[in-house]
mmCIF file of C-alpha atoms in Angstrom:
data_model
loop_
_atom_site.group_PDB
_atom_site.id
_atom_site.type_symbol
_atom_site.label_atom_id
_atom_site.label_comp_id
_atom_site.label_asym_id
_atom_site.label_seq_id
_atom_site.Cartn_x
_atom_site.Cartn_y
_atom_site.Cartn_z
ATOM 1 C CA MET A 149 -18.662 8.343 26.607
ATOM 2 C CA ALA A 150 -16.500 5.288 25.924
ATOM 3 C CA ALA A 151 -16.361 2.576 28.576
ATOM 4 C CA LEU A 152 -13.471 3.023 30.991
ATOM 5 C CA PRO A 153 -11.448 -0.063 29.881
ATOM 6 C CA LEU A 154 -11.523 1.092 26.246
ATOM 7 C CA ARG A 155 -10.335 4.561 27.208
ATOM 8 C CA ALA A 156 -7.205 2.918 28.653
ATOM 9 C CA LEU A 157 -6.028 2.092 25.107
ATOM 10 C CA THR A 158 -2.855 3.971 24.187
ATOM 11 C CA LEU A 159 -1.573 5.288 20.890
ATOM 12 C CA ARG A 160 1.504 3.109 21.342
ATOM 13 C CA GLN A 161 -0.659 -0.019 21.472
ATOM 14 C CA LEU A 162 -2.448 1.068 18.326
ATOM 15 C CA GLN A 163 0.905 1.646 16.595
ATOM 16 C CA PHE A 164 2.077 -1.825 17.668
ATOM 17 C CA PHE A 165 -1.086 -3.397 16.240
ATOM 18 C CA SER A 166 -0.780 -1.517 12.935
ATOM 19 C CA VAL A 167 2.880 -2.487 12.432
ATOM 20 C CA LEU A 168 2.223 -6.110 13.415
ATOM 21 C CA VAL A 169 -0.485 -6.492 10.794
ATOM 22 C CA GLU A 170 1.706 -4.802 8.171
ATOM 23 C CA GLU A 171 4.689 -7.089 8.879
ATOM 24 C CA GLY A 172 2.623 -10.239 9.381
ATOM 25 C CA GLN A 173 4.986 -11.712 11.986
ATOM 26 C CA PHE A 174 5.716 -10.900 15.613
ATOM 27 C CA GLY A 175 9.487 -11.213 15.082
ATOM 28 C CA LYS A 176 9.657 -8.774 12.152
ATOM 29 C CA ALA A 177 7.293 -6.321 13.812
ATOM 30 C CA ALA A 178 9.254 -6.400 17.085
ATOM 31 C CA ARG A 179 12.526 -5.666 15.266
ATOM 32 C CA ARG A 180 10.946 -2.767 13.393
ATOM 33 C CA LEU A 181 9.527 -1.371 16.635
ATOM 34 C CA ALA A 182 12.822 -1.941 18.475
ATOM 35 C CA ILE A 183 11.147 -3.937 21.269
ATOM 36 C CA THR A 184 11.231 -7.575 22.326
ATOM 37 C CA GLN A 185 8.827 -10.092 20.852
ATOM 38 C CA PRO A 186 7.283 -10.916 24.283
ATOM 39 C CA ALA A 187 6.684 -7.202 24.899
ATOM 40 C CA LEU A 188 4.850 -6.913 21.587
ATOM 41 C CA SER A 189 2.808 -10.031 22.274
ATOM 42 C CA ASN A 190 1.829 -8.747 25.717
ATOM 43 C CA ALA A 191 0.813 -5.370 24.262
ATOM 44 C CA ILE A 192 -1.511 -7.041 21.734
ATOM 45 C CA LYS A 193 -3.016 -9.291 24.413
ATOM 46 C CA GLN A 194 -3.625 -6.265 26.635
ATOM 47 C CA MET A 195 -5.269 -4.468 23.725
ATOM 48 C CA GLU A 196 -7.549 -7.456 23.093
ATOM 49 C CA LYS A 197 -8.426 -7.573 26.796
ATOM 50 C CA LEU A 198 -9.351 -3.893 26.833
ATOM 51 C CA LEU A 199 -11.470 -4.285 23.706
ATOM 52 C CA GLY A 200 -13.049 -7.505 24.894
ATOM 53 C CA ALA A 201 -12.509 -9.150 21.505
ATOM 54 C CA GLU A 202 -9.906 -11.214 19.666
ATOM 55 C CA LEU A 203 -8.153 -9.215 16.945
ATOM 56 C CA LEU A 204 -5.868 -11.863 15.447
ATOM 57 C CA THR A 205 -5.811 -15.588 14.958
ATOM 58 C CA ARG A 206 -2.306 -16.925 15.441
ATOM 59 C CA SER A 207 -0.616 -19.927 13.870
ATOM 60 C CA THR A 208 2.982 -21.047 13.560
ATOM 61 C CA HIS A 209 3.663 -19.238 10.293
ATOM 62 C CA ARG A 210 1.014 -16.566 9.850
ATOM 63 C CA LEU A 211 -1.352 -14.099 11.474
ATOM 64 C CA GLU A 212 -4.871 -13.433 10.257
ATOM 65 C CA LEU A 213 -7.231 -10.647 11.226
ATOM 66 C CA THR A 214 -10.546 -11.598 12.740
ATOM 67 C CA PRO A 215 -13.598 -9.710 11.377
ATOM 68 C CA VAL A 216 -13.458 -7.474 14.455
ATOM 69 C CA GLY A 217 -9.710 -7.045 13.957
ATOM 70 C CA ALA A 218 -10.220 -5.851 10.382
ATOM 71 C CA GLU A 219 -12.696 -3.198 11.551
ATOM 72 C CA VAL A 220 -10.383 -2.092 14.358
ATOM 73 C CA LEU A 221 -7.410 -1.939 11.963
ATOM 74 C CA ALA A 222 -9.137 0.511 9.620
ATOM 75 C CA ARG A 223 -9.748 2.896 12.493
ATOM 76 C CA THR A 224 -6.314 2.245 13.976
ATOM 77 C CA ASP A 225 -4.546 3.103 10.728
ATOM 78 C CA PHE A 226 -6.512 6.338 10.476
ATOM 79 C CA LEU A 227 -5.559 7.372 14.010
ATOM 80 C CA VAL A 228 -1.900 6.400 13.587
ATOM 81 C CA ASN A 229 -1.559 8.122 10.205
ATOM 82 C CA THR A 230 -3.331 11.236 11.451
ATOM 83 C CA PHE A 231 -1.109 11.413 14.539
ATOM 84 C CA GLU A 232 2.115 11.019 12.539
ATOM 85 C CA VAL A 233 1.064 13.687 10.053
ATOM 86 C CA ALA A 234 -0.033 16.019 12.848
ATOM 87 C CA LEU A 235 3.445 15.709 14.368
ATOM 88 C CA ARG A 236 5.043 16.566 11.022
ATOM 89 C CA ASP A 237 2.631 19.467 10.663
ATOM 90 C CA ILE A 238 3.603 20.774 14.104
ATOM 91 C CA GLU A 239 7.303 20.355 13.308
ATOM 92 C CA SER A 240 6.941 22.186 9.990
ATOM 93 C CA THR A 241 4.974 25.008 11.597
ATOM 94 C CA VAL A 242 7.311 25.471 14.556
ATOM 95 C CA GLN A 243 10.664 25.040 12.787
ATOM 96 C CA ARG A 244 9.923 26.522 9.364
ATOM 97 C CA GLY A 245 6.785 28.564 9.895
ATOM 98 C CA ARG A 246 4.934 26.510 7.302
ATOM 99 C CA ALA A 247 1.833 24.344 7.451
ATOM 100 C CA TYR A 248 2.071 20.829 5.992
ATOM 101 C CA VAL A 249 -0.493 19.648 3.417
ATOM 102 C CA ARG A 250 -0.578 16.362 1.503
ATOM 103 C CA ILE A 251 -2.116 16.271 -1.981
ATOM 104 C CA GLY A 252 -2.970 13.141 -3.946
ATOM 105 C CA VAL A 253 -3.480 13.351 -7.712
ATOM 106 C CA ILE A 254 -4.001 11.003 -10.619
ATOM 107 C CA PRO A 255 -1.015 11.424 -12.986
ATOM 108 C CA SER A 256 -3.171 12.491 -15.929
ATOM 109 C CA ALA A 257 -4.369 15.537 -13.947
ATOM 110 C CA SER A 258 -1.033 16.332 -12.297
ATOM 111 C CA ALA A 259 -0.044 19.189 -14.635
ATOM 112 C CA ARG A 260 -3.315 20.990 -14.074
ATOM 113 C CA VAL A 261 -3.291 20.484 -10.291
ATOM 114 C CA ALA A 262 0.386 21.449 -9.925
ATOM 115 C CA ALA A 263 -0.212 24.659 -11.910
ATOM 116 C CA ALA A 264 -3.172 25.569 -9.713
ATOM 117 C CA ALA A 265 -1.195 24.814 -6.532
ATOM 118 C CA SER A 266 1.609 27.076 -7.793
ATOM 119 C CA GLU A 267 -0.919 29.869 -8.283
ATOM 120 C CA TYR A 268 -2.071 29.374 -4.706
ATOM 121 C CA LEU A 269 1.490 29.649 -3.396
ATOM 122 C CA GLN A 270 2.180 32.780 -5.458
ATOM 123 C CA ASP A 271 -1.055 34.554 -4.537
ATOM 124 C CA GLY A 272 0.206 35.742 -1.176
ATOM 125 C CA HIS A 273 -1.244 32.842 0.772
ATOM 126 C CA ARG A 274 0.477 31.721 3.920
ATOM 127 C CA GLU A 275 3.569 29.572 3.372
ATOM 128 C CA VAL A 276 2.880 25.893 3.107
ATOM 129 C CA GLU A 277 4.940 22.743 2.606
ATOM 130 C CA LEU A 278 3.213 20.527 0.034
ATOM 131 C CA SER A 279 3.669 16.781 -0.177
ATOM 132 C CA TRP A 280 2.651 15.109 -3.458
ATOM 133 C CA ARG A 281 1.350 11.598 -4.006
ATOM 134 C CA ASP A 282 0.544 10.307 -7.514
ATOM 135 C CA ALA A 283 -1.337 7.030 -7.871
ATOM 136 C CA PRO A 284 -4.444 5.498 -9.473
ATOM 137 C CA SER A 285 -7.765 6.788 -8.171
ATOM 138 C CA ASN A 286 -8.675 3.733 -6.088
ATOM 139 C CA THR A 287 -5.331 3.946 -4.272
ATOM 140 C CA LEU A 288 -5.735 7.666 -3.592
ATOM 141 C CA LEU A 289 -9.258 7.268 -2.227
ATOM 142 C CA ALA A 290 -8.149 4.445 0.079
ATOM 143 C CA GLU A 291 -5.248 6.567 1.371
ATOM 144 C CA LEU A 292 -7.606 9.498 1.863
ATOM 145 C CA ARG A 293 -9.908 7.373 4.017
ATOM 146 C CA SER A 294 -6.973 6.112 6.091
ATOM 147 C CA GLY A 295 -5.683 9.634 6.782
ATOM 148 C CA GLN A 296 -2.493 9.364 4.697
ATOM 149 C CA ILE A 297 -3.370 12.356 2.483
ATOM 150 C CA ASP A 298 -5.516 15.471 3.040
ATOM 151 C CA MET A 299 -7.182 15.718 -0.358
ATOM 152 C CA ALA A 300 -7.193 13.937 -3.710
ATOM 153 C CA VAL A 301 -7.954 14.839 -7.303
ATOM 154 C CA ALA A 302 -9.258 11.523 -8.628
ATOM 155 C CA ALA A 303 -11.416 10.052 -11.390
ATOM 156 C CA ILE A 304 -14.582 8.212 -10.397
ATOM 157 C CA THR A 305 -17.515 6.488 -12.038
ATOM 158 C CA GLU A 306 -19.600 6.093 -8.858
ATOM 159 C CA PRO A 307 -19.666 8.270 -5.700
ATOM 160 C CA PRO A 308 -17.174 6.846 -3.189
ATOM 161 C CA GLY A 309 -18.652 6.234 0.251
ATOM 162 C CA GLY A 310 -17.519 8.220 3.277
ATOM 163 C CA LEU A 311 -15.922 11.079 1.326
ATOM 164 C CA THR A 312 -16.949 14.550 0.234
ATOM 165 C CA CYS A 313 -16.539 14.896 -3.541
ATOM 166 C CA ILE A 314 -16.663 18.135 -5.539
ATOM 167 C CA ASP A 315 -17.089 17.743 -9.300
ATOM 168 C CA LEU A 316 -14.312 19.549 -11.178
ATOM 169 C CA PHE A 317 -14.771 18.545 -14.819
ATOM 170 C CA ARG A 318 -15.633 15.632 -17.095
ATOM 171 C CA ASP A 319 -12.999 13.710 -19.038
ATOM 172 C CA PRO A 320 -14.334 11.833 -22.097
ATOM 173 C CA LEU A 321 -12.806 8.777 -23.723
ATOM 174 C CA VAL A 322 -10.999 9.250 -27.035
ATOM 175 C CA LEU A 323 -9.294 7.045 -29.582
ATOM 176 C CA VAL A 324 -5.576 7.270 -30.320
ATOM 177 C CA VAL A 325 -4.914 6.015 -33.854
ATOM 178 C CA ARG A 326 -2.124 6.005 -36.429
ATOM 179 C CA ARG A 327 -2.190 9.170 -38.501
ATOM 180 C CA ASP A 328 -2.684 7.087 -41.668
ATOM 181 C CA HIS A 329 -5.728 5.306 -40.197
ATOM 182 C CA PRO A 330 -9.082 6.195 -41.873
ATOM 183 C CA LEU A 331 -10.538 7.341 -38.548
ATOM 184 C CA ALA A 332 -7.827 10.004 -38.271
ATOM 185 C CA ALA A 333 -9.088 11.702 -41.428
ATOM 186 C CA ALA A 334 -12.720 11.464 -40.311
ATOM 187 C CA GLY A 335 -12.182 13.912 -37.444
ATOM 188 C CA ASP A 336 -14.311 11.953 -34.968
ATOM 189 C CA ALA A 337 -15.588 8.415 -34.554
ATOM 190 C CA SER A 338 -18.525 6.456 -33.219
ATOM 191 C CA TRP A 339 -18.209 3.249 -31.236
ATOM 192 C CA GLU A 340 -19.727 1.381 -34.174
ATOM 193 C CA ALA A 341 -16.940 2.695 -36.418
ATOM 194 C CA ILE A 342 -14.395 0.771 -34.343
ATOM 195 C CA GLY A 343 -15.964 -2.376 -35.703
ATOM 196 C CA LYS A 344 -13.893 -5.507 -35.166
ATOM 197 C CA GLU A 345 -10.587 -3.724 -34.634
ATOM 198 C CA ARG A 346 -8.726 -4.599 -31.452
ATOM 199 C CA LEU A 347 -8.440 -1.972 -28.752
ATOM 200 C CA VAL A 348 -5.714 -1.370 -26.168
ATOM 201 C CA LEU A 349 -6.627 0.242 -22.863
ATOM 202 C CA PHE A 350 -5.410 0.613 -19.288
ATOM 203 C CA GLU A 351 -5.957 -2.462 -17.149
ATOM 204 C CA SER A 352 -6.856 -0.560 -13.977
ATOM 205 C CA GLY A 353 -8.133 2.798 -12.816
ATOM 206 C CA SER A 354 -11.448 3.948 -14.308
ATOM 207 C CA MET A 355 -11.007 2.282 -17.710
ATOM 208 C CA PRO A 356 -12.530 -1.143 -16.942
ATOM 209 C CA ALA A 357 -15.702 0.507 -15.617
ATOM 210 C CA LEU A 358 -15.902 2.891 -18.584
ATOM 211 C CA GLY A 359 -14.680 0.915 -21.582
ATOM 212 C CA ASN A 360 -16.048 -2.568 -20.937
ATOM 213 C CA PRO A 361 -19.798 -1.691 -20.946
ATOM 214 C CA ALA A 362 -19.455 0.322 -24.169
ATOM 215 C CA ARG A 363 -17.535 -2.516 -25.837
ATOM 216 C CA ALA A 364 -20.194 -4.985 -24.772
ATOM 217 C CA GLN A 365 -22.987 -2.754 -26.084
ATOM 218 C CA PHE A 366 -21.518 -2.731 -29.591
ATOM 219 C CA ALA A 367 -20.383 -6.375 -29.580
ATOM 220 C CA GLN A 368 -16.825 -5.564 -30.593
ATOM 221 C CA GLY A 369 -14.524 -8.361 -31.621
ATOM 222 C CA PRO A 370 -11.209 -9.427 -30.071
ATOM 223 C CA GLN A 371 -10.536 -8.955 -26.383
ATOM 224 C CA PRO A 372 -8.539 -5.746 -25.929
ATOM 225 C CA TYR A 373 -4.926 -5.595 -24.889
ATOM 226 C CA ARG A 374 -4.650 -4.317 -21.323
ATOM 227 C CA VAL A 375 -1.558 -2.354 -20.329
ATOM 228 C CA SER A 376 -0.282 -0.312 -17.382
ATOM 229 C CA TYR A 377 1.618 2.493 -19.127
ATOM 230 C CA SER A 378 0.747 4.944 -21.860
ATOM 231 C CA GLU A 379 4.112 4.318 -23.592
ATOM 232 C CA THR A 380 3.035 0.710 -24.177
ATOM 233 C CA LEU A 381 -0.384 1.803 -25.406
ATOM 234 C CA TYR A 382 1.160 4.254 -27.873
ATOM 235 C CA ALA A 383 3.698 1.657 -29.061
ATOM 236 C CA LEU A 384 0.945 -0.852 -29.885
ATOM 237 C CA VAL A 385 -0.968 1.837 -31.790
ATOM 238 C CA ARG A 386 2.150 2.905 -33.732
ATOM 239 C CA GLY A 387 2.785 -0.707 -34.675
ATOM 240 C CA GLY A 388 -0.726 -1.066 -36.084
ATOM 241 C CA GLN A 389 -1.668 -3.741 -33.551
ATOM 242 C CA ALA A 390 -4.561 -1.875 -31.912
ATOM 243 C CA LEU A 391 -6.478 1.380 -31.508
ATOM 244 C CA GLY A 392 -5.851 3.136 -28.203
ATOM 245 C CA LEU A 393 -8.807 3.850 -25.926
ATOM 246 C CA MET A 394 -8.034 6.284 -23.111
ATOM 247 C CA PRO A 395 -9.320 9.348 -21.225
ATOM 248 C CA ARG A 396 -8.733 12.553 -23.168
ATOM 249 C CA LEU A 397 -6.786 14.161 -20.320
ATOM 250 C CA TYR A 398 -3.833 11.878 -21.020
ATOM 251 C CA THR A 399 -3.478 13.109 -24.559
ATOM 252 C CA SER A 400 -2.845 16.736 -23.579
ATOM 253 C CA SER A 401 0.864 15.860 -23.326
ATOM 254 C CA LEU A 402 1.006 13.595 -26.392
ATOM 255 C CA ARG A 403 3.543 14.845 -28.938
ATOM 256 C CA ASP A 404 3.894 12.202 -31.636
ATOM 257 C CA PRO A 405 3.774 12.873 -35.401
ATOM 258 C CA GLU A 406 2.683 9.271 -36.054
ATOM 259 C CA LEU A 407 -0.434 9.431 -33.861
ATOM 260 C CA ALA A 408 -3.742 11.301 -33.929
ATOM 261 C CA VAL A 409 -6.352 11.830 -31.216
ATOM 262 C CA VAL A 410 -9.933 11.268 -32.361
ATOM 263 C CA PRO A 411 -13.019 12.274 -30.321
ATOM 264 C CA LEU A 412 -15.186 9.228 -29.600
ATOM 265 C CA LEU A 413 -18.908 9.966 -29.859
ATOM 266 C CA LYS A 414 -22.249 8.168 -30.009
ATOM 267 C CA PRO A 415 -22.287 7.583 -27.143
ATOM 268 C CA ARG A 416 -19.912 9.988 -25.412
ATOM 269 C CA VAL A 417 -18.434 8.108 -22.447
ATOM 270 C CA GLU A 418 -16.682 10.153 -19.778
ATOM 271 C CA ARG A 419 -15.269 9.915 -16.274
ATOM 272 C CA ARG A 420 -15.847 12.413 -13.472
ATOM 273 C CA VAL A 421 -12.758 14.131 -12.117
ATOM 274 C CA VAL A 422 -13.410 15.215 -8.537
ATOM 275 C CA LEU A 423 -11.729 16.867 -5.593
ATOM 276 C CA ALA A 424 -12.232 14.502 -2.648
ATOM 277 C CA TYR A 425 -11.606 14.927 1.050
ATOM 278 C CA LEU A 426 -12.864 13.588 4.369
ATOM 279 C CA PRO A 427 -15.950 15.328 5.774
ATOM 280 C CA GLY A 428 -15.639 17.164 9.066
ATOM 281 C CA PRO A 429 -12.991 19.510 10.474
ATOM 282 C CA MET A 430 -9.744 19.806 8.503
ATOM 283 C CA ARG A 431 -6.397 19.113 10.155
ATOM 284 C CA ASN A 432 -5.181 22.676 9.535
ATOM 285 C CA VAL A 433 -6.544 25.919 8.154
ATOM 286 C CA VAL A 434 -4.203 25.943 5.150
ATOM 287 C CA ALA A 435 -5.505 22.573 3.921
ATOM 288 C CA GLN A 436 -9.019 23.984 4.096
ATOM 289 C CA GLU A 437 -7.946 27.119 2.188
ATOM 290 C CA LEU A 438 -6.204 25.086 -0.508
ATOM 291 C CA ILE A 439 -9.259 22.880 -1.004
ATOM 292 C CA ALA A 440 -11.403 25.993 -1.466
ATOM 293 C CA PHE A 441 -8.889 27.430 -3.964
ATOM 294 C CA LEU A 442 -8.631 24.222 -6.022
ATOM 295 C CA ARG A 443 -12.398 23.831 -5.965
ATOM 296 C CA GLU A 444 -12.738 27.200 -7.695
ATOM 297 C CA ARG A 445 -9.620 27.162 -9.883
ATOM 298 C CA LEU A 446 -9.517 23.685 -11.435
ATOM 299 C CA PRO A 447 -12.882 23.802 -13.263
ATOM 300 C CA GLN A 448 -11.846 27.144 -14.804
ATOM 301 C CA ALA A 449 -8.927 25.455 -16.538
ATOM 302 C CA GLY A 450 -11.411 23.834 -18.902
ATOM 303 C CA GLU A 451 -11.094 20.471 -20.543
ATOM 304 C CA ALA A 452 -7.914 19.519 -22.362
ATOM 305 C CA THR A 453 -7.985 20.458 -26.036
ATOM 306 C CA VAL A 454 -8.359 17.536 -28.419
ATOM 307 C CA ARG A 455 -5.879 17.951 -31.225
ATOM 308 C CA ARG A 456 -3.450 16.042 -33.358
ATOM 309 C CA VAL A 457 0.015 16.886 -32.194
ATOM 310 C CA SER A 458 3.610 16.094 -32.971
ATOM 311 C CA GLY A 459 6.620 15.130 -30.883
ATOM 312 C CA LYS A 460 7.342 12.258 -28.550
ATOM 313 C CA GLY A 461 4.897 10.518 -26.214
ATOM 314 C CA ALA A 462 4.969 11.221 -22.508
ATOM 315 C CA ARG A 463 4.932 8.772 -19.644
ATOM 316 C CA ALA A 464 1.712 8.577 -17.723
ATOM 317 C CA ARG A 465 -0.463 6.319 -15.664
ATOM 318 C CA ARG A 466 -3.978 6.640 -14.371
#
């Protein structure tokens, strides 16, 4: 059992601490919390007294977390987020007869996940209110750990600590080239075939961990362009400035008569797309049911077909 002083901590104190760190100033945090600055200061001091440790170092213009404070904050954010979501879940259940479930998804997998979720809702399952969050994988996994979402479909290269991960499918890297490029006629390409041509790839998400080692292995020439959006990547390829390097899942919505998608082999480099969630009891039964459904349904969808397509490019991020 926890020591008696620690058990005197209140959720309100934890909320005060979380908001204070987020705002970075006592004045801003007090206004957001609709309390006086002295009341906030006293609450933090009382929290430190109960914990027996300093959480913040204070100066005239800034606050900094102590090492202990950083550890406490991670657990505080989880408790605060979980409490707020539990309240919304209770409200949704009582007022609308629906459970509340939060899903995180990388944008490149959103079509597949949304289609599977729609099947779940239409299959006679209990009514549920879904909340969607699209973001890069590292953001989703951080929000999953902090209790902001219930599950995430994310791309990984290494197993993330503290989470349960179910493999769904593999997503290999492909080249996006101009249709008049020699590699488009070849049907597929090796890394050596890229030669000294410049690449363009996403600057974040799984691409640095996937693309950089392969580039280094084959001693390719100029440093690649690094972009945030697929529209920019496609524009650079159309203009003949680079070859696009991206996960194949993105190209399932590519409709551009000027571009071709070319499988990249020898070696085949791929990312793992997983369904991730926190181990232990789920917040509600419906979240547990939906995880089980997605775990079975998403791998059955198969990998996106690699093909050369026509039309306009679609917006997408990791």
